[in-house]
Coordinates of C-alpha atoms in Angstrom, one line a residue:
M1 CA 12.4 -32.1 16.8
S2 CA 14.4 -33.2 19.8
S3 CA 17.5 -30.9 19.5
E4 CA 17.7 -27.6 21.2
P5 CA 16.9 -24.6 18.8
V6 CA 20.0 -22.9 17.4
V7 CA 18.2 -19.5 17.8
D8 CA 15.7 -18.2 20.3
V9 CA 14.1 -15.1 18.7
R10 CA 12.9 -14.2 22.3
D11 CA 16.6 -13.9 23.5
P12 CA 17.2 -10.5 25.0
A13 CA 20.4 -10.2 22.9
V14 CA 18.3 -10.6 19.7
L15 CA 15.5 -8.4 20.9
D16 CA 17.9 -5.6 21.9
D17 CA 19.7 -5.7 18.6
P18 CA 17.5 -7.5 16.0
M19 CA 19.6 -6.5 13.0
G20 CA 22.8 -7.8 14.7
G21 CA 21.1 -10.9 15.9
Y22 CA 19.7 -11.8 12.4
D23 CA 23.0 -10.8 10.8
R24 CA 24.7 -13.4 13.1
V25 CA 22.2 -16.0 12.2
L26 CA 22.6 -15.3 8.5
A27 CA 26.3 -15.6 8.7
E28 CA 26.4 -18.7 11.0
S29 CA 23.4 -20.7 10.0
P30 CA 21.1 -19.3 7.3
V31 CA 18.7 -22.3 7.8
C32 CA 18.3 -23.3 11.4
W33 CA 15.9 -24.6 14.0
T34 CA 14.5 -21.8 16.2
R35 CA 12.3 -21.1 19.1
L36 CA 9.5 -18.8 17.9
P37 CA 7.9 -15.8 19.7
N38 CA 5.0 -17.9 20.7
G39 CA 7.3 -20.5 22.4
G40 CA 6.9 -23.0 19.6
E41 CA 9.7 -24.2 17.4
G42 CA 10.2 -24.1 13.7
W43 CA 12.6 -23.5 10.8
L44 CA 14.1 -20.0 10.4
V45 CA 15.3 -19.4 6.8
T46 CA 17.4 -16.2 6.4
G47 CA 19.7 -16.8 3.4
S48 CA 18.4 -15.4 0.2
D49 CA 19.2 -18.5 -1.9
A50 CA 17.6 -20.7 0.8
V51 CA 14.5 -18.4 1.1
R52 CA 14.1 -18.5 -2.7
A53 CA 14.3 -22.3 -2.7
V54 CA 11.8 -22.6 0.1
L55 CA 9.3 -20.2 -1.4
S56 CA 9.5 -21.9 -4.8
D57 CA 9.0 -25.4 -3.5
P58 CA 5.4 -26.6 -4.0
A59 CA 5.7 -28.8 -0.9
V60 CA 6.0 -25.7 1.3
R61 CA 2.6 -24.1 1.7
N62 CA 0.5 -21.9 3.8
D63 CA -2.5 -24.1 4.1
P64 CA -1.8 -26.8 6.7
T65 CA -4.8 -28.9 5.7
G66 CA -3.7 -32.5 5.0
L67 CA -0.3 -32.2 6.6
P68 CA 0.6 -35.1 8.9
G69 CA 1.0 -34.7 12.6
Q70 CA 0.3 -31.5 14.5
G71 CA 0.1 -29.5 11.3
A72 CA -3.1 -31.4 10.2
Q73 CA -5.5 -28.5 10.9
T74 CA -7.3 -25.9 8.9
Q75 CA -5.8 -22.5 8.2
E76 CA -8.4 -21.0 10.5
E77 CA -7.3 -23.3 13.4
A78 CA -3.7 -22.4 12.7
F79 CA -4.5 -18.6 12.8
L80 CA -6.5 -19.0 16.0
A81 CA -3.7 -21.1 17.6
L82 CA -1.4 -18.2 16.9
G83 CA -3.7 -15.9 18.9
T84 CA -5.4 -14.3 15.9
P85 CA -8.8 -12.7 16.9
P86 CA -11.6 -14.6 15.3
E87 CA -13.0 -11.4 13.7
H88 CA -9.7 -11.1 11.7
L89 CA -10.1 -14.5 10.0
P90 CA -12.2 -13.3 7.0
Y91 CA -9.4 -10.8 6.1
L92 CA -6.6 -13.4 6.5
R93 CA -8.4 -15.9 4.4
A94 CA -8.7 -13.4 1.6
S95 CA -5.0 -12.4 1.8
L96 CA -2.5 -13.1 -0.9
L97 CA -0.2 -14.3 1.8
S98 CA -2.7 -17.1 2.8
L99 CA -2.9 -18.5 -0.7
D100 CA -0.8 -21.2 -2.3
G101 CA 0.2 -22.4 -5.7
A102 CA -1.5 -21.2 -8.9
E103 CA -4.0 -19.0 -7.0
H104 CA -1.2 -17.2 -5.2
A105 CA 0.7 -16.8 -8.5
R106 CA -2.3 -15.5 -10.4
L107 CA -3.1 -12.8 -7.8
R108 CA 0.6 -11.9 -7.4
R109 CA 0.9 -11.3 -11.1
S110 CA -2.1 -9.1 -11.1
I111 CA -0.7 -6.7 -8.5
S112 CA 3.1 -7.0 -8.9
H113 CA 3.3 -3.9 -11.1
A114 CA 2.2 -1.8 -8.2
F115 CA 5.2 -2.8 -6.1
G116 CA 8.0 -2.1 -8.6
A117 CA 11.0 0.0 -7.5
S118 CA 9.8 3.1 -9.3
R119 CA 6.2 2.9 -8.0
V120 CA 7.4 2.3 -4.4
G121 CA 10.0 5.0 -4.8
A122 CA 7.3 7.5 -5.9
L123 CA 5.6 6.9 -2.5
R124 CA 8.7 7.8 -0.5
P125 CA 8.0 11.6 0.0
R126 CA 4.5 10.9 1.3
V127 CA 5.7 8.1 3.6
Q128 CA 8.5 10.3 4.9
Q129 CA 6.0 13.1 5.6
I130 CA 3.7 10.8 7.5
V131 CA 6.6 9.4 9.5
D132 CA 8.0 12.8 10.3
E133 CA 4.5 14.0 11.5
L134 CA 4.1 10.9 13.7
L135 CA 7.5 11.3 15.2
D136 CA 7.0 15.1 15.8
G137 CA 3.7 14.1 17.6
L138 CA 5.6 11.9 20.0
G139 CA 7.3 14.9 21.7
T140 CA 10.4 14.7 23.8
T141 CA 8.9 12.4 26.5
A142 CA 9.0 9.2 24.4
N143 CA 11.5 6.6 25.4

């Protein structure tokens, strides 16, 4: 793409206040061309309707195999190009987030009950306890 990205996620203004930065992007341009943390460029989709449309479009996929142009590489090559340590590849290949289409949907259905609001809410006290212990362990010298 030849035009300058609308958003640079490495911009100090975004890094200093990520919530404010992304709120601005959502309000001004919920689908925009962006400069990514690795220096590359790509689409940033922040609006909930746009995100739902993208995620439900079968043309949008995780596996770059068979895509034209620079995207025509394997998932492993894409992970390595992003700086993923090679020893992490087996775990990423087995991840629900790496799957597309029917296989993704099948696995998602099999685990979705574990991520309902009541199940996640029941974890809150334990998560809060862990966070409190970790923060207490930082002491007063942390920045």
